[in-house]
Coordinates of C-alpha atoms in Angstrom, one line a residue:
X1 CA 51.0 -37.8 24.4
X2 CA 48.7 -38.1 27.5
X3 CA 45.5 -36.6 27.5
X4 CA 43.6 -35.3 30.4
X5 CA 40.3 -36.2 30.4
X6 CA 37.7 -33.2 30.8
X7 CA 36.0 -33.2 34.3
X8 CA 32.8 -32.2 33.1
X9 CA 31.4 -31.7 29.1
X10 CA 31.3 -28.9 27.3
X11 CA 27.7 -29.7 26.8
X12 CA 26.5 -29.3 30.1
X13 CA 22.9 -30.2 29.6
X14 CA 20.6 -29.6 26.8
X15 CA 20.0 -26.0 25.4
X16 CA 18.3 -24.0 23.3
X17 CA 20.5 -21.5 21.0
X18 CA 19.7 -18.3 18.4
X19 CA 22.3 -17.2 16.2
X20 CA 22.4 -13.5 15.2
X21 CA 25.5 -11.4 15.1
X22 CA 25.4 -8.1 16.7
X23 CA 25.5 -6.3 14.1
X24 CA 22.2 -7.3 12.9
X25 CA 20.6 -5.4 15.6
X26 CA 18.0 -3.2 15.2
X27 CA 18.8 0.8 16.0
X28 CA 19.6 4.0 14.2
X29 CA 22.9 3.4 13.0
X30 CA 24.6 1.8 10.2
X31 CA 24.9 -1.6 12.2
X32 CA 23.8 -2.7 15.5
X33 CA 25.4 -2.1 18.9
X34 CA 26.1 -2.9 22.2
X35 CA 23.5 -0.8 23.9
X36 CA 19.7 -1.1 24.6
X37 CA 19.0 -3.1 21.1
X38 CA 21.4 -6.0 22.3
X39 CA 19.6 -5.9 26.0
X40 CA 16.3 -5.8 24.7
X41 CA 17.3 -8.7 22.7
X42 CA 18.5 -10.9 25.4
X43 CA 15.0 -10.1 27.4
X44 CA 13.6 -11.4 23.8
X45 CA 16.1 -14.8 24.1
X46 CA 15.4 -15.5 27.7
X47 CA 11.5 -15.0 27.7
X48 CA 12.0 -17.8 24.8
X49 CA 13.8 -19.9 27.0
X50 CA 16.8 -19.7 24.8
X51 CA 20.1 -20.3 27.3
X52 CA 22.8 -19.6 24.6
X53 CA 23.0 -16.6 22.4
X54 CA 25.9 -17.6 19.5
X55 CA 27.6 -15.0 17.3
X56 CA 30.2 -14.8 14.8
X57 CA 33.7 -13.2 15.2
X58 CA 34.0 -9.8 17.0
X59 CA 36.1 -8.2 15.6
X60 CA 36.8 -5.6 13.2
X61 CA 35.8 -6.6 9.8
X62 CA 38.2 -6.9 7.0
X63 CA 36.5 -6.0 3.4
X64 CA 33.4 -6.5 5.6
X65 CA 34.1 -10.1 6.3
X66 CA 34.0 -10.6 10.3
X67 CA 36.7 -13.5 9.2
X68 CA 39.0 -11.6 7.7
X69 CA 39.7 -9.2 10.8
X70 CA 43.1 -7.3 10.9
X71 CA 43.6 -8.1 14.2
X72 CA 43.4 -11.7 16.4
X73 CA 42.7 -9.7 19.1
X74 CA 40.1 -6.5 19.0
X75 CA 36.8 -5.6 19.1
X76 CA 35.0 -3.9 16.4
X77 CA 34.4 -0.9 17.5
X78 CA 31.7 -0.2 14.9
X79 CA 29.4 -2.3 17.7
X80 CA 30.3 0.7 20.1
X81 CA 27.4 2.8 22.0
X82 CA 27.6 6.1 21.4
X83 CA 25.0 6.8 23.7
X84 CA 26.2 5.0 26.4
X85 CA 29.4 7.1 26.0
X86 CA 27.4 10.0 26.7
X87 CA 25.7 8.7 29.2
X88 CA 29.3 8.3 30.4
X89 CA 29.6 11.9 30.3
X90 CA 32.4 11.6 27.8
X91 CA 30.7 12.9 24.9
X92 CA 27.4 15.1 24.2
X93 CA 24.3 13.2 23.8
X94 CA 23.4 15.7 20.9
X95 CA 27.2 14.5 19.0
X96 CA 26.6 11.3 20.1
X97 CA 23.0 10.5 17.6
X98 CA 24.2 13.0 15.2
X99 CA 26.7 10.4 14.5
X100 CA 25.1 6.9 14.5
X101 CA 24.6 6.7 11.1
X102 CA 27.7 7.9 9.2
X103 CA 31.2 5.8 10.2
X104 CA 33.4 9.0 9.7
X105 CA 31.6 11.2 12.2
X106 CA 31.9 8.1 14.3
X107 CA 35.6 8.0 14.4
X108 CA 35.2 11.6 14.9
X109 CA 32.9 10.6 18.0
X110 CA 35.0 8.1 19.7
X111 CA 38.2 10.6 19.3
X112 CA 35.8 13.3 21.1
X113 CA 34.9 10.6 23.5
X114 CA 38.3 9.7 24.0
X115 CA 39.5 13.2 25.3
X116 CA 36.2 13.6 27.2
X117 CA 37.2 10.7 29.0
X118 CA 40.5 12.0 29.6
X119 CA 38.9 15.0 31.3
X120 CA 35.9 13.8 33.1
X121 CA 36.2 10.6 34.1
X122 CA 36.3 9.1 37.1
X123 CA 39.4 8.0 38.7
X124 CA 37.6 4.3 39.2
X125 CA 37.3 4.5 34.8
X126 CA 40.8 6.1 34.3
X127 CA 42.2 3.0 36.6
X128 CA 39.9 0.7 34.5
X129 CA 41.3 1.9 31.6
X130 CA 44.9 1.5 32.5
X131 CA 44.4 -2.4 34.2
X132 CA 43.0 -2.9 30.5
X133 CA 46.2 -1.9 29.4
X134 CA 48.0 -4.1 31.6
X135 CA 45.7 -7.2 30.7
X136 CA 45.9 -6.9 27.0
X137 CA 49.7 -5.7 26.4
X138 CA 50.6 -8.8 24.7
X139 CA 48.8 -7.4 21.7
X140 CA 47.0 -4.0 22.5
X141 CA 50.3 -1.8 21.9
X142 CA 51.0 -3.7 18.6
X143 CA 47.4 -3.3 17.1
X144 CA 47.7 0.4 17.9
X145 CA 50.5 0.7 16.5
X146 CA 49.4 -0.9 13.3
X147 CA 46.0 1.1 12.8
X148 CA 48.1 4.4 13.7
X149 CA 50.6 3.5 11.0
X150 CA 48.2 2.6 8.4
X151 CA 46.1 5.7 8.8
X152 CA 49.1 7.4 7.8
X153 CA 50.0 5.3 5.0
X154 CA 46.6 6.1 3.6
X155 CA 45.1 2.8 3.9
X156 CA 48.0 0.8 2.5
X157 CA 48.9 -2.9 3.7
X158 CA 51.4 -2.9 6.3
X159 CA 53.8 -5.0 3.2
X160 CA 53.4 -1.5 1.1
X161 CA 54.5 0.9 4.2
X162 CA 58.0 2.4 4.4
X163 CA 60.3 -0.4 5.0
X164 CA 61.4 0.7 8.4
X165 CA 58.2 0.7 9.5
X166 CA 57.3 -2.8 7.4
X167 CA 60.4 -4.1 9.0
X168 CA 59.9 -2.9 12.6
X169 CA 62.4 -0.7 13.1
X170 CA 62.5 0.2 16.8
X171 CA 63.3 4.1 16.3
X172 CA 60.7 4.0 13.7
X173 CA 58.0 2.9 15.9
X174 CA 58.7 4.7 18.5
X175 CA 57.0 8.0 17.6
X176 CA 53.3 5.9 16.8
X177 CA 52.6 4.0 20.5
X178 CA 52.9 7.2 22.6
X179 CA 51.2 9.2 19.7
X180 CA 47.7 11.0 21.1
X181 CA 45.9 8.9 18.0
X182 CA 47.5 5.5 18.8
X183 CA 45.9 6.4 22.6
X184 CA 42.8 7.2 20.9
X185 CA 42.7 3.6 19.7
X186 CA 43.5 2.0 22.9
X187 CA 40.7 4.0 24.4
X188 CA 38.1 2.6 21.8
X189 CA 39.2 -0.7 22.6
X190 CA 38.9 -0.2 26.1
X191 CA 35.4 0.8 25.7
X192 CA 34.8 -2.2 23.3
X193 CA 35.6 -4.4 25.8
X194 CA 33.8 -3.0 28.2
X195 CA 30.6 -2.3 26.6
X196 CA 30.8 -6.2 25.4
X197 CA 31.2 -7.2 29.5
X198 CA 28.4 -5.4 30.4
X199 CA 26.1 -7.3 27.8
X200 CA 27.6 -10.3 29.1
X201 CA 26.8 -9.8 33.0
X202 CA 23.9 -8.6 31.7
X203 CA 23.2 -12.0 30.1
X204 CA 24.4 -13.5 32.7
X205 CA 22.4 -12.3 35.1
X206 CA 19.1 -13.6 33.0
X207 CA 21.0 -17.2 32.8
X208 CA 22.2 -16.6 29.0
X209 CA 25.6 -18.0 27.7
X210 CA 27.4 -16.2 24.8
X211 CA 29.0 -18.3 22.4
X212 CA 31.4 -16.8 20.5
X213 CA 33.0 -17.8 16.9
X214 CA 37.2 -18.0 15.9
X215 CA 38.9 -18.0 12.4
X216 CA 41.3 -20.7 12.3
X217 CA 43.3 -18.6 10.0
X218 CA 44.3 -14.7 10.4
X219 CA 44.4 -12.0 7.7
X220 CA 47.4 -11.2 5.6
X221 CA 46.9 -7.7 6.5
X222 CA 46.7 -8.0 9.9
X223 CA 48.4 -6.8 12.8
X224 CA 49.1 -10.0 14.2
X225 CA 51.0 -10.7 10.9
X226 CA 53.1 -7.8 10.6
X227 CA 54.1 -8.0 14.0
X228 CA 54.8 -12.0 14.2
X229 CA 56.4 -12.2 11.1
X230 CA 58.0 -15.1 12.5
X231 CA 55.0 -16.8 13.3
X232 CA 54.2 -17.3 9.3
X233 CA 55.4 -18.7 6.4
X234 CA 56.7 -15.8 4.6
X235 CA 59.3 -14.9 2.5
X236 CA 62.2 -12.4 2.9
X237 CA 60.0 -9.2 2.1
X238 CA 57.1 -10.5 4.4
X239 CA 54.6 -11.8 1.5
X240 CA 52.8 -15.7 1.5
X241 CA 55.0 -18.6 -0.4
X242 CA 52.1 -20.8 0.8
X243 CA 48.4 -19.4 1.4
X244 CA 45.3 -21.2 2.6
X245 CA 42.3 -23.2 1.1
X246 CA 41.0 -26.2 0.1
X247 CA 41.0 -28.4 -2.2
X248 CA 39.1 -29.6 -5.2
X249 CA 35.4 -31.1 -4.3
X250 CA 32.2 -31.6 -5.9
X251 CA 31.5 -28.1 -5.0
X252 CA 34.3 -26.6 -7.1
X253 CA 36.5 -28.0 -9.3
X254 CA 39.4 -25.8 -8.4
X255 CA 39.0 -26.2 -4.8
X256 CA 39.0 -22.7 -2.7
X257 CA 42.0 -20.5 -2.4
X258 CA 41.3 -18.1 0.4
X259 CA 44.6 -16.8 1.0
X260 CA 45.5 -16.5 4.3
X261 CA 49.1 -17.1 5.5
X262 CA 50.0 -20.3 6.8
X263 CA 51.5 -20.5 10.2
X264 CA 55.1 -21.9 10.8
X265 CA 54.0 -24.5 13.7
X266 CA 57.4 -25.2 14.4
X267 CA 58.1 -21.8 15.6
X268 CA 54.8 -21.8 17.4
X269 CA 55.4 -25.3 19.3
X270 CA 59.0 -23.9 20.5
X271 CA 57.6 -21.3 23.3
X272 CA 54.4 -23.7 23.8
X273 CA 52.1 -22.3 21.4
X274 CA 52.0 -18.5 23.2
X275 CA 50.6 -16.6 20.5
X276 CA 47.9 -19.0 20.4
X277 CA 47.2 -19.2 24.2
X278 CA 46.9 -15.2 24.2
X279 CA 44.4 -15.6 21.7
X280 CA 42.4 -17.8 23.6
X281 CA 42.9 -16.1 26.6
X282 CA 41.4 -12.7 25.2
X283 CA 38.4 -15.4 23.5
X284 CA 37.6 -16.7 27.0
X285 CA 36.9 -13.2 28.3
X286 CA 34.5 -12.5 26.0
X287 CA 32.5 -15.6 25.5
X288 CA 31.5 -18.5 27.9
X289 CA 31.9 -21.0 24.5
X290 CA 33.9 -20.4 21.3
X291 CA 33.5 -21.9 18.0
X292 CA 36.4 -23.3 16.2
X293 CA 36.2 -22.5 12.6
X294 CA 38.0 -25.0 10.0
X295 CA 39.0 -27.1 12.7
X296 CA 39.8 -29.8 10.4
X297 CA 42.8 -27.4 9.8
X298 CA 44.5 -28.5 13.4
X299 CA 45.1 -31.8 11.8
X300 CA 46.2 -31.0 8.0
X301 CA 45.9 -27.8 6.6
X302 CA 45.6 -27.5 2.3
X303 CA 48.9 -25.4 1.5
X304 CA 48.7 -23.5 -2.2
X305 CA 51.7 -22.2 -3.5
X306 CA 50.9 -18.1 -3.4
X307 CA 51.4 -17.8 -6.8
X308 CA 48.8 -19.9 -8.0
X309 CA 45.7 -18.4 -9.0
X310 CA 43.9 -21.4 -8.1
X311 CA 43.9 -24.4 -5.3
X312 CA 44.0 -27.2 -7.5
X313 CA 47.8 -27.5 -7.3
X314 CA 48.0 -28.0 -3.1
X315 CA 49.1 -30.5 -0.8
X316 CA 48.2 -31.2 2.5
X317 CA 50.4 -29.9 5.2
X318 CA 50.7 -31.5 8.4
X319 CA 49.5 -29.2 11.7
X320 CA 50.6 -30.5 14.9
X321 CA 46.7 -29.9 16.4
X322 CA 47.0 -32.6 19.4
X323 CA 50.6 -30.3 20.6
X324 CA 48.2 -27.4 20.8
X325 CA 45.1 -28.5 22.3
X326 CA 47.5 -30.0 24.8
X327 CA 48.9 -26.5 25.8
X328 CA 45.9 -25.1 25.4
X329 CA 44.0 -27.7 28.1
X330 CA 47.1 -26.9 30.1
X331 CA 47.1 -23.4 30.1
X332 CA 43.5 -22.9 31.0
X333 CA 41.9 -26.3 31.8
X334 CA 38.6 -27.5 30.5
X335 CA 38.4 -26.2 27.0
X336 CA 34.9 -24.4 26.3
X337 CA 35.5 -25.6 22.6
X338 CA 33.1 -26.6 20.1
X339 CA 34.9 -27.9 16.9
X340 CA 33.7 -26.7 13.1
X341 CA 33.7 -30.3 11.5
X342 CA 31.7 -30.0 8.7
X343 CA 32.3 -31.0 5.2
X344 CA 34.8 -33.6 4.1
X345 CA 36.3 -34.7 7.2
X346 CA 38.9 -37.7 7.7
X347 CA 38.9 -40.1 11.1
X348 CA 42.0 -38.1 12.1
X349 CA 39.7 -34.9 12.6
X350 CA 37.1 -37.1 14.7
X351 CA 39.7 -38.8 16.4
X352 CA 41.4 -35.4 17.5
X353 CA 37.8 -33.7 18.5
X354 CA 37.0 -36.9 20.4
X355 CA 40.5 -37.1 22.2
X356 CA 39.6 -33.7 23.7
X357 CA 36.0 -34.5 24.1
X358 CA 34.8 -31.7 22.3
X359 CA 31.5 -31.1 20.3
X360 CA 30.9 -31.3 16.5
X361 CA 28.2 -29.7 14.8
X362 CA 25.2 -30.9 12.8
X363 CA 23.3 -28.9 10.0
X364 CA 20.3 -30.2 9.0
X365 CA 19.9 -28.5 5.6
X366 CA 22.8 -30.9 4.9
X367 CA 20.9 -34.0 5.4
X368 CA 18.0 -34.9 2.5
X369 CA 20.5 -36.5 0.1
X370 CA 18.4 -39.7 0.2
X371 CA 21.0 -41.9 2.7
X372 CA 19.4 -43.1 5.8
X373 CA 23.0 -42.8 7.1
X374 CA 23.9 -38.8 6.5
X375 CA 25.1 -37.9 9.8
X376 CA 22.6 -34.6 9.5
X377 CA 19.6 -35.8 9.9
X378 CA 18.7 -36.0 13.3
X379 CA 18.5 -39.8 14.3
X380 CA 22.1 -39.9 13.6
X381 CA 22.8 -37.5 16.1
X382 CA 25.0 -37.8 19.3
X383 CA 24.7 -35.8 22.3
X384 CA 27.7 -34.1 22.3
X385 CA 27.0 -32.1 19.2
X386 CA 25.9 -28.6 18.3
X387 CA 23.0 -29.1 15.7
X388 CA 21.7 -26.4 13.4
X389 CA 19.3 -26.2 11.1
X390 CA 21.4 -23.8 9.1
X391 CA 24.9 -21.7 9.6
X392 CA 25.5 -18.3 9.2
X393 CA 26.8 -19.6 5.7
X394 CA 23.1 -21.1 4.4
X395 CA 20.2 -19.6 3.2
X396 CA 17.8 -18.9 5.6
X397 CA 15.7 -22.3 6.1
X398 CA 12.4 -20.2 4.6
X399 CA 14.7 -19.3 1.3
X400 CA 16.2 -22.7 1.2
X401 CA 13.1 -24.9 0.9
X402 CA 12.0 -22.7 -1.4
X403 CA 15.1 -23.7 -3.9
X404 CA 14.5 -27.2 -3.2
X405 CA 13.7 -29.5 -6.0
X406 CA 10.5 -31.5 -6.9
X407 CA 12.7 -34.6 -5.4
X408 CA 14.1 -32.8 -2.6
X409 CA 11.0 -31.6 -1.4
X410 CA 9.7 -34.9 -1.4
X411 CA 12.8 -36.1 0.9
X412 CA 12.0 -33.6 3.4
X413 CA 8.2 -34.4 3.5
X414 CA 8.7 -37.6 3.9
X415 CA 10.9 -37.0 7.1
X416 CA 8.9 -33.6 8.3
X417 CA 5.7 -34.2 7.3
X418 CA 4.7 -31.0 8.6
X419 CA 7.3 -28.8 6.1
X420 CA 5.0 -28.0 3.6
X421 CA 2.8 -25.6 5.7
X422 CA 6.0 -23.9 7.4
X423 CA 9.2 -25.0 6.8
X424 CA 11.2 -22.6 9.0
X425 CA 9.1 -24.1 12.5
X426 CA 9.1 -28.1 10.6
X427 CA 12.8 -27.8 10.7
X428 CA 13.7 -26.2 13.7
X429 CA 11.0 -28.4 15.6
X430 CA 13.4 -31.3 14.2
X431 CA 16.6 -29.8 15.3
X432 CA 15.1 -29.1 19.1
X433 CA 13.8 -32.1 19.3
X434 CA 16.9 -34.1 18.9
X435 CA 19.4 -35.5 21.2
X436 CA 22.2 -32.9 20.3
X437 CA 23.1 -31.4 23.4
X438 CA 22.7 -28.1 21.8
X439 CA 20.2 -26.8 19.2
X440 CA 21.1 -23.3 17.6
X441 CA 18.5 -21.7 15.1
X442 CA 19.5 -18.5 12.7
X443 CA 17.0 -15.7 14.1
X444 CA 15.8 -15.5 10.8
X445 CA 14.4 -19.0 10.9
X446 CA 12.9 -18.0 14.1
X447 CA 11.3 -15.2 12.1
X448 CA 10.5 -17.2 9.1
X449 CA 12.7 -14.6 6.9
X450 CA 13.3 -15.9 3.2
X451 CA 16.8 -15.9 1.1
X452 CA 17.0 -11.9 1.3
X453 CA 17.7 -12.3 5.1
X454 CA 20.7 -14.5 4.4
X455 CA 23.7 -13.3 6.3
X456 CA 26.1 -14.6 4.3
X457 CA 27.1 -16.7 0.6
X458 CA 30.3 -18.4 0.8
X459 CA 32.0 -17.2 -2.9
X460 CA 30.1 -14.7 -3.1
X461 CA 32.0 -11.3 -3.7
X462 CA 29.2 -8.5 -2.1
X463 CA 26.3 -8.4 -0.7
X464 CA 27.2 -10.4 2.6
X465 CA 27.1 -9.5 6.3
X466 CA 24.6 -6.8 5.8
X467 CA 21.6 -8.6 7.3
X468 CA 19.4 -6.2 10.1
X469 CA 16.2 -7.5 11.5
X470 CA 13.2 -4.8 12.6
X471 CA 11.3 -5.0 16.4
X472 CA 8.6 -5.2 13.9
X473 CA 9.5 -8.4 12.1
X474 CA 8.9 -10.0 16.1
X475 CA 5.2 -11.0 16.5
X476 CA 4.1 -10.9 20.2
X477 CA 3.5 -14.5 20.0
X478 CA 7.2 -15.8 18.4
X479 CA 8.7 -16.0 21.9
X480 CA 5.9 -18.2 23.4
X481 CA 5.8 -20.5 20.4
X482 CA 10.1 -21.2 20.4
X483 CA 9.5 -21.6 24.6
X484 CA 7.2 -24.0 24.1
X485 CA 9.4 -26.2 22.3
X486 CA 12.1 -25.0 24.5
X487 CA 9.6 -26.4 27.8
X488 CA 8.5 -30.0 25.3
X489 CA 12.3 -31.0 24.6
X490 CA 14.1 -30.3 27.8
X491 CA 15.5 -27.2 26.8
X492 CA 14.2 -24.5 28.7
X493 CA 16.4 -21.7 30.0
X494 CA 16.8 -21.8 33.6
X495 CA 17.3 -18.3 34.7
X496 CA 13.8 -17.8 33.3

């Protein structure tokens, strides 16, 4: 197959990154929004010369994993502005705050908001509203659909609903998309989207990027499942014969089953890979970048038979991941794509990032194992690479040297000298120093946060995602200091 070379890199000069999700925010409600917090933030970014702002996945959270959304597609509307709504006209001001903090009075909010909107707005919004319609129908009608039907089912997974509506059954779906609570939904996706576009041009504006994060895999319960059946290996009453994972590794002897269903790539290669270029598509509006997760998974994906309570007993199952980058680079171009190749990773996975010229990533916490050679310290480094000095998946850098061994210690001492009076500034120093075209640090680093500030544990049951920071956390002088190594290193945001 003939590859088109990019026309210009995805890296397209050196940068300076934070990584915070959204919902870590500060503000009065259960999880951060859209609205002043997130502006205020990007003020924060830019006076710090930081050019690229990355986040995890968007949208809704499924058991309160952003990567295990029911939907491919939508926003979580949990990020929603109430105020801003108000200030919309759409909603009292009074309702609005009386709601931040409590998620059933803000369902009850956005459904208030929702026939506000059909009242008093503007005939500008109402036509906004329906070309959003338009835009998204290859998914919008479906996902309404499903959150409408579920509601109604109490919860249950779409596999558990009544089997004309599990099935599809045209006269049995007929009564949800034009129902005033399926509109409802469309609505608050609406306003998702363009709440989220106006932090963007607002970003934009100050010569900030967003760089955005995608699950290789969706959720079982998902409305992208139920309604591409097809699309997935499932058997005849629309359950997994095969679920994702990986396998066995030093880390765990029975590998990682997480579950998801596999895709049926034949099906997907016959109409050229259109579910996956909608995906995209609704990606690229939201972010200038996107994150591949597991994309080791385009080559060979680890296939565990669903009833097997572990992944030991899995094979590897060919993906055809060159097929779809190729449609993919067809349907929109240049690919804004930085590829998740971390961990055990064969030539195939280098050779498939490198056919399409797209950036790894680099994670420093990964690199005091003693070898010289460990492609995560930094003189290994290339230039097209994302480097970090931990994910979203670490311990903070602060929590992390703190856990380090009497031996490990002494590996990183010997490589950053200046670790032992603050590790959080030795390491990121190291990372923004480097040649990677782009250096992302967690904002807890940037805050010098220890292991309670972790955002996430992978295996870990509860406790994840839950991370907030405080304005007061931000001494007046953090900005300066992370410009200044912004303005040493070449990295200095622009738009400044």
């Amino acid at each position: 197959m003939t590859v088109k070379r990019r026309g210009t890199p995805v890296l397209d000069r050196r940068r300076l990154g934070v990584l915070l999700h959204p919902s870590s925010l500060p503000g009065d409600g259960l999880k951060g929004t859209m609205g002043a917090h997130a502006r205020r933030f990007v003020d924060v970014l830019v006076a710090a010369g930081v050019s690229v702002w990355q986040v995890l996945p968007l949208g809704p959270p499924g058991g309160g994993s952003p990567y295990n959304s029911p939907s491919a597609h939508a926003g979580d509307v949990g990020l929603i502005d109430l105020e801003d709504l108000a200030e919309c006209g759409w909603i009292g001001m009074a309702e609005a705050r009386a709601a931040l903090a409590d998620a059933a009075a803000r369902e009850v909010a956005l459904s208030a908001a929702y026939h506000g909107f059909a009242v008093h707005a503007s005939a500008a919004d109402q036509a906004e509203f329906q070309e959003f319609r338009v835009r998204h129908a290859a998914w919008l009608p479906d996902y309404c659909a499903y959150e409408c039907i579920k509601a109604q089912c109490g919860g249950a997974p779409w596999w558990q609903w009544p089997a004309a509506l599990k099935d599809r059954d045209p006269q049995a779906l007929a009564a949800y998309p034009g129902s005033d609570s399926c509109e409802a939904v469309a609505f608050a996706q609406f306003v998702f989207f363009r709440q989220w576009h106006a932090l963007r041009g607002y970003a934009a504006a100050r010569g900030l990027r967003l760089f955005g994060d995608m699950p290789i895999f969706v959720a079982e319960d998902s409305a992208d499942v139920w309604a591409h059946r097809d699309l997935f290996v499932l058997d005849a009453d629309g359950r997994p014969e095969i679920v994702t994972g990986v396998p066995p590794d030093y880390f765990s002897a029975h590998g990682q089953r997480w579950g998801n269903p596999h895709y049926r790539w034949a099906r997907m290669a016959a109409d050229g890979f259109a579910w996956w270029r909608e995906r995209v598509r609704t990606q690229r509006e939201l972010f200038d970048w996107l994150r591949i997760d597991h994309f080791r998974g385009f080559v060979a994906s680890w296939a565990v038979p669903a009833s097997a309570p572990t992944a030991a007993g899995g094979e590897w199952m060919a993906v055809p991941g060159d097929a779809l980058l190729q449609a993919l680079q067809e349907a929109f171009g240049d690919l804004p794509l930085i590829a998740e190749d971390l961990g055990i990773i064969t030539d195939d996975v280098h050779a498939l990032r490198d056919r399409y010229d797209l950036p790894g990533m680099r994670v420093l916490q990964f690199g005091f194992d003693g070898d010289p050679g460990n492609p995560h310290l930094p003189h290994n480094y290339q230039a097209n690479s994302v480097a970090y000095t931990g994910t979203h998946d670490n311990d903070t850098t602060t929590g992390w040297y703190a856990a380090l061994t009497a031996r490990e210690r002494t590996l990183v001492h010997d490589y950053l000298p200046d670790a032992n009076g603050d590790p959080a500034w030795a390491v990121m120093r190291a990372v923004i120093a480097s040649v990677a075209g782009l250096a992302v640090v967690p904002w807890q680093d940037v805050l010098s946060l220890g292991s309670s500030a972790r955002m996430n544990t992978p295996g870990k049951c509860g406790g994840n995602w839950g991370f907030r920071f405080h304005w007061e956390d931000v001494a007046e002088a953090i900005p300066a200091r992370l410009a200044r190594l912004a303005f040493l290193y070449g990295r200095t945001n622009p738009g400044r």
